[in-house]
Amino acid sequence: MTTGGFDPNQGQQQFGGQPHYNGAGQQQHGQQFGAPPQFDSAQQFDSAQFGTQPFAQPDFGFNPSRPGELLPRLGARVIDGLIVGIPTGVVTIVISLVLGTFLGSVLGAILTAAAAVGYFVFLETTRGQTVGKQVLGLRVEGPNGGLPTQQQSLTRNGFYVVAALGGFPFLGFLFGLLGFVAAIIIAVTINGSPTKQGKHDELAGGTRVVQG
């Protein structure tokens, strides 16, 4: 007999009535009151469901060897050109006054070419940067990192020899024109390269100028 539709057996079933068994014969308790979930023996544990996948490495977008841009490199060349050009220009004037214009021009051009190549090769192979590159936060690396070799530095700075020979009498205009064309080619190839490597870097085996 029930009153108002109340079934006393229903309460017993929820609060400690007869236990239930799953298909494997294991006792299964009700989970209405926060009992821990029961897993079937054939059920696989999904680690992704509980967020136990390994964390990905954070990417802060930092690259310690960013390529040197064209404008800072041109600025460094201007600074280095003044460092080399002013002293050699003074010496050339003195030689011309003593030995005459023709001989002074020839010796001055040779001196300028030697001083420029020596300046760049020495500083790049011993420090990785000239004064101009140091001021603007640039440095030269070899194809495999580290300092470039003397041969590599000499190759990438060889166009200075052509440009410096522009002081030669008679043939100076031709050398100067070749030096100007070489500088344009280098600037264009630097600007068009994703790694900012110019034609002179390519000829040197893959040297590059980076920031830092």
mmCIF file with all atom_site columns, C-alpha atoms in Angstrom:
data_model
loop_
_atom_site.group_PDB
_atom_site.id
_atom_site.type_symbol
_atom_site.label_atom_id
_atom_site.label_alt_id
_atom_site.label_comp_id
_atom_site.label_asym_id
_atom_site.label_entity_id
_atom_site.label_seq_id
_atom_site.pdbx_PDB_ins_code
_atom_site.Cartn_x
_atom_site.Cartn_y
_atom_site.Cartn_z
_atom_site.occupancy
_atom_site.B_iso_or_equiv
_atom_site.pdbx_formal_charge
_atom_site.auth_seq_id
_atom_site.auth_comp_id
_atom_site.auth_asym_id
_atom_site.auth_atom_id
_atom_site.pdbx_PDB_model_num
ATOM 1   C CA . MET A 1 1   ? 0.000   0.000  0.000   1.00 0.00 ? 1   MET A CA 1
ATOM 2   C CA . THR A 1 2   ? 1.330   3.431  -0.951  1.00 0.00 ? 2   THR A CA 1
ATOM 3   C CA . THR A 1 3   ? 0.383   6.916  0.036   1.00 0.00 ? 3   THR A CA 1
ATOM 4   C CA . GLY A 1 4   ? 0.543   9.772  -2.444  1.00 0.00 ? 4   GLY A CA 1
ATOM 5   C CA . GLY A 1 5   ? 2.518   7.695  -4.943  1.00 0.00 ? 5   GLY A CA 1
ATOM 6   C CA . PHE A 1 6   ? 5.456   7.134  -2.583  1.00 0.00 ? 6   PHE A CA 1
ATOM 7   C CA . ASP A 1 7   ? 7.311   3.882  -3.141  1.00 0.00 ? 7   ASP A CA 1
ATOM 8   C CA . PRO A 1 8   ? 9.472   2.912  -0.110  1.00 0.00 ? 8   PRO A CA 1
ATOM 9   C CA . ASN A 1 9   ? 11.441  0.429  -2.201  1.00 0.00 ? 9   ASN A CA 1
ATOM 10  C CA . GLN A 1 10  ? 12.688  3.261  -4.388  1.00 0.00 ? 10  GLN A CA 1
ATOM 11  C CA . GLY A 1 11  ? 14.598  4.861  -1.508  1.00 0.00 ? 11  GLY A CA 1
ATOM 12  C CA . GLN A 1 12  ? 16.185  1.577  -0.598  1.00 0.00 ? 12  GLN A CA 1
ATOM 13  C CA . GLN A 1 13  ? 17.323  1.100  -4.144  1.00 0.00 ? 13  GLN A CA 1
ATOM 14  C CA . GLN A 1 14  ? 19.081  4.511  -4.144  1.00 0.00 ? 14  GLN A CA 1
ATOM 15  C CA . PHE A 1 15  ? 20.469  4.472  -0.601  1.00 0.00 ? 15  PHE A CA 1
ATOM 16  C CA . GLY A 1 16  ? 22.056  1.092  -0.232  1.00 0.00 ? 16  GLY A CA 1
ATOM 17  C CA . GLY A 1 17  ? 19.677  -1.270 -1.974  1.00 0.00 ? 17  GLY A CA 1
ATOM 18  C CA . GLN A 1 18  ? 20.790  -4.244 -3.915  1.00 0.00 ? 18  GLN A CA 1
ATOM 19  C CA . PRO A 1 19  ? 24.204  -3.794 -5.571  1.00 0.00 ? 19  PRO A CA 1
ATOM 20  C CA . HIS A 1 20  ? 24.448  -3.874 -9.329  1.00 0.00 ? 20  HIS A CA 1
ATOM 21  C CA . TYR A 1 21  ? 26.927  -5.946 -11.294 1.00 0.00 ? 21  TYR A CA 1
ATOM 22  C CA . ASN A 1 22  ? 28.355  -5.266 -14.663 1.00 0.00 ? 22  ASN A CA 1
ATOM 23  C CA . GLY A 1 23  ? 28.782  -7.792 -17.423 1.00 0.00 ? 23  GLY A CA 1
ATOM 24  C CA . ALA A 1 24  ? 32.127  -9.000 -16.026 1.00 0.00 ? 24  ALA A CA 1
ATOM 25  C CA . GLY A 1 25  ? 30.687  -9.960 -12.689 1.00 0.00 ? 25  GLY A CA 1
ATOM 26  C CA . GLN A 1 26  ? 32.213  -7.023 -10.805 1.00 0.00 ? 26  GLN A CA 1
ATOM 27  C CA . GLN A 1 27  ? 30.202  -5.127 -8.281  1.00 0.00 ? 27  GLN A CA 1
ATOM 28  C CA . GLN A 1 28  ? 29.086  -1.699 -9.459  1.00 0.00 ? 28  GLN A CA 1
ATOM 29  C CA . HIS A 1 29  ? 27.987  0.928  -6.975  1.00 0.00 ? 29  HIS A CA 1
ATOM 30  C CA . GLY A 1 30  ? 25.851  3.900  -7.779  1.00 0.00 ? 30  GLY A CA 1
ATOM 31  C CA . GLN A 1 31  ? 27.649  7.102  -8.652  1.00 0.00 ? 31  GLN A CA 1
ATOM 32  C CA . GLN A 1 32  ? 24.961  9.483  -7.509  1.00 0.00 ? 32  GLN A CA 1
ATOM 33  C CA . PHE A 1 33  ? 26.992  10.524 -4.441  1.00 0.00 ? 33  PHE A CA 1
ATOM 34  C CA . GLY A 1 34  ? 30.463  11.209 -5.943  1.00 0.00 ? 34  GLY A CA 1
ATOM 35  C CA . ALA A 1 35  ? 31.826  7.671  -5.972  1.00 0.00 ? 35  ALA A CA 1
ATOM 36  C CA . PRO A 1 36  ? 34.933  7.307  -8.128  1.00 0.00 ? 36  PRO A CA 1
ATOM 37  C CA . PRO A 1 37  ? 34.237  6.198  -11.703 1.00 0.00 ? 37  PRO A CA 1
ATOM 38  C CA . GLN A 1 38  ? 34.779  2.556  -12.503 1.00 0.00 ? 38  GLN A CA 1
ATOM 39  C CA . PHE A 1 39  ? 36.636  1.642  -15.703 1.00 0.00 ? 39  PHE A CA 1
ATOM 40  C CA . ASP A 1 40  ? 36.026  -1.518 -17.598 1.00 0.00 ? 40  ASP A CA 1
ATOM 41  C CA . SER A 1 41  ? 39.120  -3.679 -18.103 1.00 0.00 ? 41  SER A CA 1
ATOM 42  C CA . ALA A 1 42  ? 38.933  -3.149 -21.865 1.00 0.00 ? 42  ALA A CA 1
ATOM 43  C CA . GLN A 1 43  ? 38.604  0.615  -21.605 1.00 0.00 ? 43  GLN A CA 1
ATOM 44  C CA . GLN A 1 44  ? 41.693  2.585  -22.682 1.00 0.00 ? 44  GLN A CA 1
ATOM 45  C CA . PHE A 1 45  ? 42.865  5.585  -20.674 1.00 0.00 ? 45  PHE A CA 1
ATOM 46  C CA . ASP A 1 46  ? 42.809  8.690  -22.822 1.00 0.00 ? 46  ASP A CA 1
ATOM 47  C CA . SER A 1 47  ? 45.575  11.010 -21.590 1.00 0.00 ? 47  SER A CA 1
ATOM 48  C CA . ALA A 1 48  ? 44.441  13.823 -23.842 1.00 0.00 ? 48  ALA A CA 1
ATOM 49  C CA . GLN A 1 49  ? 41.028  13.811 -22.079 1.00 0.00 ? 49  GLN A CA 1
ATOM 50  C CA . PHE A 1 50  ? 42.687  14.746 -18.797 1.00 0.00 ? 50  PHE A CA 1
ATOM 51  C CA . GLY A 1 51  ? 45.139  17.304 -20.242 1.00 0.00 ? 51  GLY A CA 1
ATOM 52  C CA . THR A 1 52  ? 48.287  15.259 -19.699 1.00 0.00 ? 52  THR A CA 1
ATOM 53  C CA . GLN A 1 53  ? 49.746  15.891 -23.154 1.00 0.00 ? 53  GLN A CA 1
ATOM 54  C CA . PRO A 1 54  ? 53.314  17.222 -23.100 1.00 0.00 ? 54  PRO A CA 1
ATOM 55  C CA . PHE A 1 55  ? 53.640  20.988 -23.179 1.00 0.00 ? 55  PHE A CA 1
ATOM 56  C CA . ALA A 1 56  ? 54.916  22.584 -26.381 1.00 0.00 ? 56  ALA A CA 1
ATOM 57  C CA . GLN A 1 57  ? 58.086  24.611 -26.168 1.00 0.00 ? 57  GLN A CA 1
ATOM 58  C CA . PRO A 1 58  ? 57.366  28.341 -26.015 1.00 0.00 ? 58  PRO A CA 1
ATOM 59  C CA . ASP A 1 59  ? 58.292  30.388 -29.057 1.00 0.00 ? 59  ASP A CA 1
ATOM 60  C CA . PHE A 1 60  ? 59.319  33.932 -28.211 1.00 0.00 ? 60  PHE A CA 1
ATOM 61  C CA . GLY A 1 61  ? 60.299  34.783 -31.787 1.00 0.00 ? 61  GLY A CA 1
ATOM 62  C CA . PHE A 1 62  ? 63.921  35.485 -30.806 1.00 0.00 ? 62  PHE A CA 1
ATOM 63  C CA . ASN A 1 63  ? 66.672  34.730 -33.250 1.00 0.00 ? 63  ASN A CA 1
ATOM 64  C CA . PRO A 1 64  ? 70.183  35.516 -32.008 1.00 0.00 ? 64  PRO A CA 1
ATOM 65  C CA . SER A 1 65  ? 71.538  35.695 -35.578 1.00 0.00 ? 65  SER A CA 1
ATOM 66  C CA . ARG A 1 66  ? 69.240  38.058 -37.406 1.00 0.00 ? 66  ARG A CA 1
ATOM 67  C CA . PRO A 1 67  ? 70.553  39.110 -40.827 1.00 0.00 ? 67  PRO A CA 1
ATOM 68  C CA . GLY A 1 68  ? 72.013  42.592 -41.069 1.00 0.00 ? 68  GLY A CA 1
ATOM 69  C CA . GLU A 1 69  ? 69.796  44.921 -43.091 1.00 0.00 ? 69  GLU A CA 1
ATOM 70  C CA . LEU A 1 70  ? 71.006  46.893 -46.089 1.00 0.00 ? 70  LEU A CA 1
ATOM 71  C CA . LEU A 1 71  ? 70.896  50.426 -44.649 1.00 0.00 ? 71  LEU A CA 1
ATOM 72  C CA . PRO A 1 72  ? 72.940  49.679 -41.491 1.00 0.00 ? 72  PRO A CA 1
ATOM 73  C CA . ARG A 1 73  ? 75.487  47.870 -43.636 1.00 0.00 ? 73  ARG A CA 1
ATOM 74  C CA . LEU A 1 74  ? 75.767  50.836 -45.967 1.00 0.00 ? 74  LEU A CA 1
ATOM 75  C CA . GLY A 1 75  ? 76.187  53.090 -42.953 1.00 0.00 ? 75  GLY A CA 1
ATOM 76  C CA . ALA A 1 76  ? 78.972  50.868 -41.638 1.00 0.00 ? 76  ALA A CA 1
ATOM 77  C CA . ARG A 1 77  ? 80.711  51.007 -45.022 1.00 0.00 ? 77  ARG A CA 1
ATOM 78  C CA . VAL A 1 78  ? 80.546  54.795 -45.003 1.00 0.00 ? 78  VAL A CA 1
ATOM 79  C CA . ILE A 1 79  ? 82.116  54.954 -41.532 1.00 0.00 ? 79  ILE A CA 1
ATOM 80  C CA . ASP A 1 80  ? 84.847  52.494 -42.501 1.00 0.00 ? 80  ASP A CA 1
ATOM 81  C CA . GLY A 1 81  ? 85.439  54.329 -45.772 1.00 0.00 ? 81  GLY A CA 1
ATOM 82  C CA . LEU A 1 82  ? 86.065  57.550 -43.897 1.00 0.00 ? 82  LEU A CA 1
ATOM 83  C CA . ILE A 1 83  ? 88.386  55.793 -41.447 1.00 0.00 ? 83  ILE A CA 1
ATOM 84  C CA . VAL A 1 84  ? 90.475  54.413 -44.327 1.00 0.00 ? 84  VAL A CA 1
ATOM 85  C CA . GLY A 1 85  ? 90.008  57.188 -46.866 1.00 0.00 ? 85  GLY A CA 1
ATOM 86  C CA . ILE A 1 86  ? 90.922  60.253 -44.815 1.00 0.00 ? 86  ILE A CA 1
ATOM 87  C CA . PRO A 1 87  ? 94.429  59.121 -43.739 1.00 0.00 ? 87  PRO A CA 1
ATOM 88  C CA . THR A 1 88  ? 95.270  57.620 -47.131 1.00 0.00 ? 88  THR A CA 1
ATOM 89  C CA . GLY A 1 89  ? 94.001  60.756 -48.857 1.00 0.00 ? 89  GLY A CA 1
ATOM 90  C CA . VAL A 1 90  ? 96.316  62.906 -46.771 1.00 0.00 ? 90  VAL A CA 1
ATOM 91  C CA . VAL A 1 91  ? 99.259  60.611 -47.532 1.00 0.00 ? 91  VAL A CA 1
ATOM 92  C CA . THR A 1 92  ? 98.420  60.704 -51.246 1.00 0.00 ? 92  THR A CA 1
ATOM 93  C CA . ILE A 1 93  ? 98.464  64.497 -51.247 1.00 0.00 ? 93  ILE A CA 1
ATOM 94  C CA . VAL A 1 94  ? 101.835 64.546 -49.513 1.00 0.00 ? 94  VAL A CA 1
ATOM 95  C CA . ILE A 1 95  ? 103.290 62.022 -51.981 1.00 0.00 ? 95  ILE A CA 1
ATOM 96  C CA . SER A 1 96  ? 101.931 64.024 -54.902 1.00 0.00 ? 96  SER A CA 1
ATOM 97  C CA . LEU A 1 97  ? 103.556 67.191 -53.590 1.00 0.00 ? 97  LEU A CA 1
ATOM 98  C CA . VAL A 1 98  ? 106.895 65.457 -53.202 1.00 0.00 ? 98  VAL A CA 1
ATOM 99  C CA . LEU A 1 99  ? 106.991 63.139 -56.227 1.00 0.00 ? 99  LEU A CA 1
ATOM 100 C CA . GLY A 1 100 ? 104.601 64.820 -58.616 1.00 0.00 ? 100 GLY A CA 1
ATOM 101 C CA . THR A 1 101 ? 100.965 64.345 -59.471 1.00 0.00 ? 101 THR A CA 1
ATOM 102 C CA . PHE A 1 102 ? 101.297 61.320 -61.738 1.00 0.00 ? 102 PHE A CA 1
ATOM 103 C CA . LEU A 1 103 ? 103.490 59.263 -59.432 1.00 0.00 ? 103 LEU A CA 1
ATOM 104 C CA . GLY A 1 104 ? 101.576 60.460 -56.388 1.00 0.00 ? 104 GLY A CA 1
ATOM 105 C CA . SER A 1 105 ? 98.279  59.318 -57.914 1.00 0.00 ? 105 SER A CA 1
ATOM 106 C CA . VAL A 1 106 ? 99.648  55.881 -58.747 1.00 0.00 ? 106 VAL A CA 1
ATOM 107 C CA . LEU A 1 107 ? 101.207 55.318 -55.344 1.00 0.00 ? 107 LEU A CA 1
ATOM 108 C CA . GLY A 1 108 ? 98.170  56.803 -53.595 1.00 0.00 ? 108 GLY A CA 1
ATOM 109 C CA . ALA A 1 109 ? 95.785  54.417 -55.390 1.00 0.00 ? 109 ALA A CA 1
ATOM 110 C CA . ILE A 1 110 ? 97.925  51.403 -54.511 1.00 0.00 ? 110 ILE A CA 1
ATOM 111 C CA . LEU A 1 111 ? 98.239  52.568 -50.910 1.00 0.00 ? 111 LEU A CA 1
ATOM 112 C CA . THR A 1 112 ? 94.488  53.120 -50.603 1.00 0.00 ? 112 THR A CA 1
ATOM 113 C CA . ALA A 1 113 ? 93.662  49.677 -52.009 1.00 0.00 ? 113 ALA A CA 1
ATOM 114 C CA . ALA A 1 114 ? 96.168  47.965 -49.698 1.00 0.00 ? 114 ALA A CA 1
ATOM 115 C CA . ALA A 1 115 ? 94.997  49.914 -46.649 1.00 0.00 ? 115 ALA A CA 1
ATOM 116 C CA . ALA A 1 116 ? 91.315  49.186 -47.332 1.00 0.00 ? 116 ALA A CA 1
ATOM 117 C CA . VAL A 1 117 ? 91.801  45.460 -47.853 1.00 0.00 ? 117 VAL A CA 1
ATOM 118 C CA . GLY A 1 118 ? 94.165  45.180 -44.894 1.00 0.00 ? 118 GLY A CA 1
ATOM 119 C CA . TYR A 1 119 ? 91.754  47.082 -42.654 1.00 0.00 ? 119 TYR A CA 1
ATOM 120 C CA . PHE A 1 120 ? 88.750  44.902 -43.474 1.00 0.00 ? 120 PHE A CA 1
ATOM 121 C CA . VAL A 1 121 ? 90.567  41.576 -43.581 1.00 0.00 ? 121 VAL A CA 1
ATOM 122 C CA . PHE A 1 122 ? 92.406  42.117 -40.320 1.00 0.00 ? 122 PHE A CA 1
ATOM 123 C CA . LEU A 1 123 ? 89.397  43.273 -38.298 1.00 0.00 ? 123 LEU A CA 1
ATOM 124 C CA . GLU A 1 124 ? 86.919  40.781 -39.751 1.00 0.00 ? 124 GLU A CA 1
ATOM 125 C CA . THR A 1 125 ? 89.210  37.783 -39.186 1.00 0.00 ? 125 THR A CA 1
ATOM 126 C CA . THR A 1 126 ? 90.288  38.791 -35.683 1.00 0.00 ? 126 THR A CA 1
ATOM 127 C CA . ARG A 1 127 ? 87.191  40.477 -34.261 1.00 0.00 ? 127 ARG A CA 1
ATOM 128 C CA . GLY A 1 128 ? 84.408  39.722 -36.691 1.00 0.00 ? 128 GLY A CA 1
ATOM 129 C CA . GLN A 1 129 ? 83.594  43.404 -37.124 1.00 0.00 ? 129 GLN A CA 1
ATOM 130 C CA . THR A 1 130 ? 85.147  46.627 -38.328 1.00 0.00 ? 130 THR A CA 1
ATOM 131 C CA . VAL A 1 131 ? 84.715  49.889 -36.456 1.00 0.00 ? 131 VAL A CA 1
ATOM 132 C CA . GLY A 1 132 ? 81.729  50.806 -38.590 1.00 0.00 ? 132 GLY A CA 1
ATOM 133 C CA . LYS A 1 133 ? 80.032  47.458 -37.988 1.00 0.00 ? 133 LYS A CA 1
ATOM 134 C CA . GLN A 1 134 ? 80.753  47.693 -34.268 1.00 0.00 ? 134 GLN A CA 1
ATOM 135 C CA . VAL A 1 135 ? 79.123  51.129 -34.090 1.00 0.00 ? 135 VAL A CA 1
ATOM 136 C CA . LEU A 1 136 ? 75.987  49.898 -35.861 1.00 0.00 ? 136 LEU A CA 1
ATOM 137 C CA . GLY A 1 137 ? 75.782  46.528 -34.094 1.00 0.00 ? 137 GLY A CA 1
ATOM 138 C CA . LEU A 1 138 ? 76.838  44.269 -36.967 1.00 0.00 ? 138 LEU A CA 1
ATOM 139 C CA . ARG A 1 139 ? 79.348  41.459 -37.331 1.00 0.00 ? 139 ARG A CA 1
ATOM 140 C CA . VAL A 1 140 ? 80.627  39.154 -40.051 1.00 0.00 ? 140 VAL A CA 1
ATOM 141 C CA . GLU A 1 141 ? 80.315  35.371 -39.799 1.00 0.00 ? 141 GLU A CA 1
ATOM 142 C CA . GLY A 1 142 ? 81.913  32.634 -41.853 1.00 0.00 ? 142 GLY A CA 1
ATOM 143 C CA . PRO A 1 143 ? 79.792  30.150 -43.828 1.00 0.00 ? 143 PRO A CA 1
ATOM 144 C CA . ASN A 1 144 ? 79.694  27.791 -40.839 1.00 0.00 ? 144 ASN A CA 1
ATOM 145 C CA . GLY A 1 145 ? 79.557  30.477 -38.170 1.00 0.00 ? 145 GLY A CA 1
ATOM 146 C CA . GLY A 1 146 ? 82.465  31.930 -36.255 1.00 0.00 ? 146 GLY A CA 1
ATOM 147 C CA . LEU A 1 147 ? 85.023  34.241 -37.792 1.00 0.00 ? 147 LEU A CA 1
ATOM 148 C CA . PRO A 1 148 ? 85.636  34.252 -41.543 1.00 0.00 ? 148 PRO A CA 1
ATOM 149 C CA . THR A 1 149 ? 88.996  33.115 -42.841 1.00 0.00 ? 149 THR A CA 1
ATOM 150 C CA . GLN A 1 150 ? 91.460  35.491 -44.462 1.00 0.00 ? 150 GLN A CA 1
ATOM 151 C CA . GLN A 1 151 ? 90.615  34.115 -47.895 1.00 0.00 ? 151 GLN A CA 1
ATOM 152 C CA . GLN A 1 152 ? 86.897  34.589 -47.317 1.00 0.00 ? 152 GLN A CA 1
ATOM 153 C CA . SER A 1 153 ? 87.328  38.119 -46.019 1.00 0.00 ? 153 SER A CA 1
ATOM 154 C CA . LEU A 1 154 ? 89.667  39.008 -48.870 1.00 0.00 ? 154 LEU A CA 1
ATOM 155 C CA . THR A 1 155 ? 87.162  37.714 -51.420 1.00 0.00 ? 155 THR A CA 1
ATOM 156 C CA . ARG A 1 156 ? 84.163  39.577 -49.984 1.00 0.00 ? 156 ARG A CA 1
ATOM 157 C CA . ASN A 1 157 ? 86.149  42.842 -49.784 1.00 0.00 ? 157 ASN A CA 1
ATOM 158 C CA . GLY A 1 158 ? 88.021  42.476 -53.067 1.00 0.00 ? 158 GLY A CA 1
ATOM 159 C CA . PHE A 1 159 ? 85.831  45.034 -54.839 1.00 0.00 ? 159 PHE A CA 1
ATOM 160 C CA . TYR A 1 160 ? 87.541  47.695 -52.706 1.00 0.00 ? 160 TYR A CA 1
ATOM 161 C CA . VAL A 1 161 ? 90.698  47.073 -54.714 1.00 0.00 ? 161 VAL A CA 1
ATOM 162 C CA . VAL A 1 162 ? 88.883  47.903 -57.940 1.00 0.00 ? 162 VAL A CA 1
ATOM 163 C CA . ALA A 1 163 ? 87.272  50.986 -56.419 1.00 0.00 ? 163 ALA A CA 1
ATOM 164 C CA . ALA A 1 164 ? 90.537  52.233 -54.929 1.00 0.00 ? 164 ALA A CA 1
ATOM 165 C CA . LEU A 1 165 ? 92.332  51.913 -58.273 1.00 0.00 ? 165 LEU A CA 1
ATOM 166 C CA . GLY A 1 166 ? 90.044  54.630 -59.525 1.00 0.00 ? 166 GLY A CA 1
ATOM 167 C CA . GLY A 1 167 ? 92.812  57.036 -58.523 1.00 0.00 ? 167 GLY A CA 1
ATOM 168 C CA . PHE A 1 168 ? 95.042  55.739 -61.305 1.00 0.00 ? 168 PHE A CA 1
ATOM 169 C CA . PRO A 1 169 ? 95.784  58.220 -64.093 1.00 0.00 ? 169 PRO A CA 1
ATOM 170 C CA . PHE A 1 170 ? 94.073  57.513 -67.446 1.00 0.00 ? 170 PHE A CA 1
ATOM 171 C CA . LEU A 1 171 ? 92.564  54.154 -66.432 1.00 0.00 ? 171 LEU A CA 1
ATOM 172 C CA . GLY A 1 172 ? 91.167  55.496 -63.187 1.00 0.00 ? 172 GLY A CA 1
ATOM 173 C CA . PHE A 1 173 ? 87.752  56.246 -64.688 1.00 0.00 ? 173 PHE A CA 1
ATOM 174 C CA . LEU A 1 174 ? 87.361  52.640 -65.845 1.00 0.00 ? 174 LEU A CA 1
ATOM 175 C CA . PHE A 1 175 ? 88.328  51.222 -62.452 1.00 0.00 ? 175 PHE A CA 1
ATOM 176 C CA . GLY A 1 176 ? 86.040  53.670 -60.718 1.00 0.00 ? 176 GLY A CA 1
ATOM 177 C CA . LEU A 1 177 ? 83.142  52.686 -62.952 1.00 0.00 ? 177 LEU A CA 1
ATOM 178 C CA . LEU A 1 178 ? 83.735  48.984 -62.307 1.00 0.00 ? 178 LEU A CA 1
ATOM 179 C CA . GLY A 1 179 ? 83.864  49.628 -58.576 1.00 0.00 ? 179 GLY A CA 1
ATOM 180 C CA . PHE A 1 180 ? 80.585  51.542 -58.729 1.00 0.00 ? 180 PHE A CA 1
ATOM 181 C CA . VAL A 1 181 ? 78.874  48.758 -60.680 1.00 0.00 ? 181 VAL A CA 1
ATOM 182 C CA . ALA A 1 182 ? 80.158  46.176 -58.193 1.00 0.00 ? 182 ALA A CA 1
ATOM 183 C CA . ALA A 1 183 ? 78.749  48.220 -55.296 1.00 0.00 ? 183 ALA A CA 1
ATOM 184 C CA . ILE A 1 184 ? 75.337  48.426 -56.996 1.00 0.00 ? 184 ILE A CA 1
ATOM 185 C CA . ILE A 1 185 ? 75.270  44.676 -57.640 1.00 0.00 ? 185 ILE A CA 1
ATOM 186 C CA . ILE A 1 186 ? 76.159  43.976 -54.024 1.00 0.00 ? 186 ILE A CA 1
ATOM 187 C CA . ALA A 1 187 ? 73.459  46.340 -52.722 1.00 0.00 ? 187 ALA A CA 1
ATOM 188 C CA . VAL A 1 188 ? 70.784  44.855 -55.004 1.00 0.00 ? 188 VAL A CA 1
ATOM 189 C CA . THR A 1 189 ? 71.632  41.262 -54.100 1.00 0.00 ? 189 THR A CA 1
ATOM 190 C CA . ILE A 1 190 ? 71.680  42.063 -50.375 1.00 0.00 ? 190 ILE A CA 1
ATOM 191 C CA . ASN A 1 191 ? 68.278  43.701 -50.593 1.00 0.00 ? 191 ASN A CA 1
ATOM 192 C CA . GLY A 1 192 ? 66.799  40.811 -52.589 1.00 0.00 ? 192 GLY A CA 1
ATOM 193 C CA . SER A 1 193 ? 68.193  38.008 -50.428 1.00 0.00 ? 193 SER A CA 1
ATOM 194 C CA . PRO A 1 194 ? 66.070  36.621 -47.553 1.00 0.00 ? 194 PRO A CA 1
ATOM 195 C CA . THR A 1 195 ? 69.302  36.083 -45.603 1.00 0.00 ? 195 THR A CA 1
ATOM 196 C CA . LYS A 1 196 ? 70.713  39.476 -46.696 1.00 0.00 ? 196 LYS A CA 1
ATOM 197 C CA . GLN A 1 197 ? 73.741  37.875 -48.346 1.00 0.00 ? 197 GLN A CA 1
ATOM 198 C CA . GLY A 1 198 ? 75.206  39.873 -51.215 1.00 0.00 ? 198 GLY A CA 1
ATOM 199 C CA . LYS A 1 199 ? 77.016  38.670 -54.276 1.00 0.00 ? 199 LYS A CA 1
ATOM 200 C CA . HIS A 1 200 ? 80.331  39.201 -52.490 1.00 0.00 ? 200 HIS A CA 1
ATOM 201 C CA . ASP A 1 201 ? 79.133  36.913 -49.665 1.00 0.00 ? 201 ASP A CA 1
ATOM 202 C CA . GLU A 1 202 ? 78.192  34.276 -52.221 1.00 0.00 ? 202 GLU A CA 1
ATOM 203 C CA . LEU A 1 203 ? 81.617  34.469 -53.878 1.00 0.00 ? 203 LEU A CA 1
ATOM 204 C CA . ALA A 1 204 ? 83.235  34.126 -50.444 1.00 0.00 ? 204 ALA A CA 1
ATOM 205 C CA . GLY A 1 205 ? 81.533  30.789 -49.886 1.00 0.00 ? 205 GLY A CA 1
ATOM 206 C CA . GLY A 1 206 ? 78.491  31.981 -47.959 1.00 0.00 ? 206 GLY A CA 1
ATOM 207 C CA . THR A 1 207 ? 79.701  34.572 -45.465 1.00 0.00 ? 207 THR A CA 1
ATOM 208 C CA . ARG A 1 208 ? 77.027  36.742 -43.924 1.00 0.00 ? 208 ARG A CA 1
ATOM 209 C CA . VAL A 1 209 ? 76.566  39.871 -41.869 1.00 0.00 ? 209 VAL A CA 1
ATOM 210 C CA . VAL A 1 210 ? 74.309  39.516 -38.820 1.00 0.00 ? 210 VAL A CA 1
ATOM 211 C CA . GLN A 1 211 ? 73.068  41.768 -36.064 1.00 0.00 ? 211 GLN A CA 1
ATOM 212 C CA . GLY A 1 212 ? 74.573  41.464 -32.624 1.00 0.00 ? 212 GLY A CA 1
#
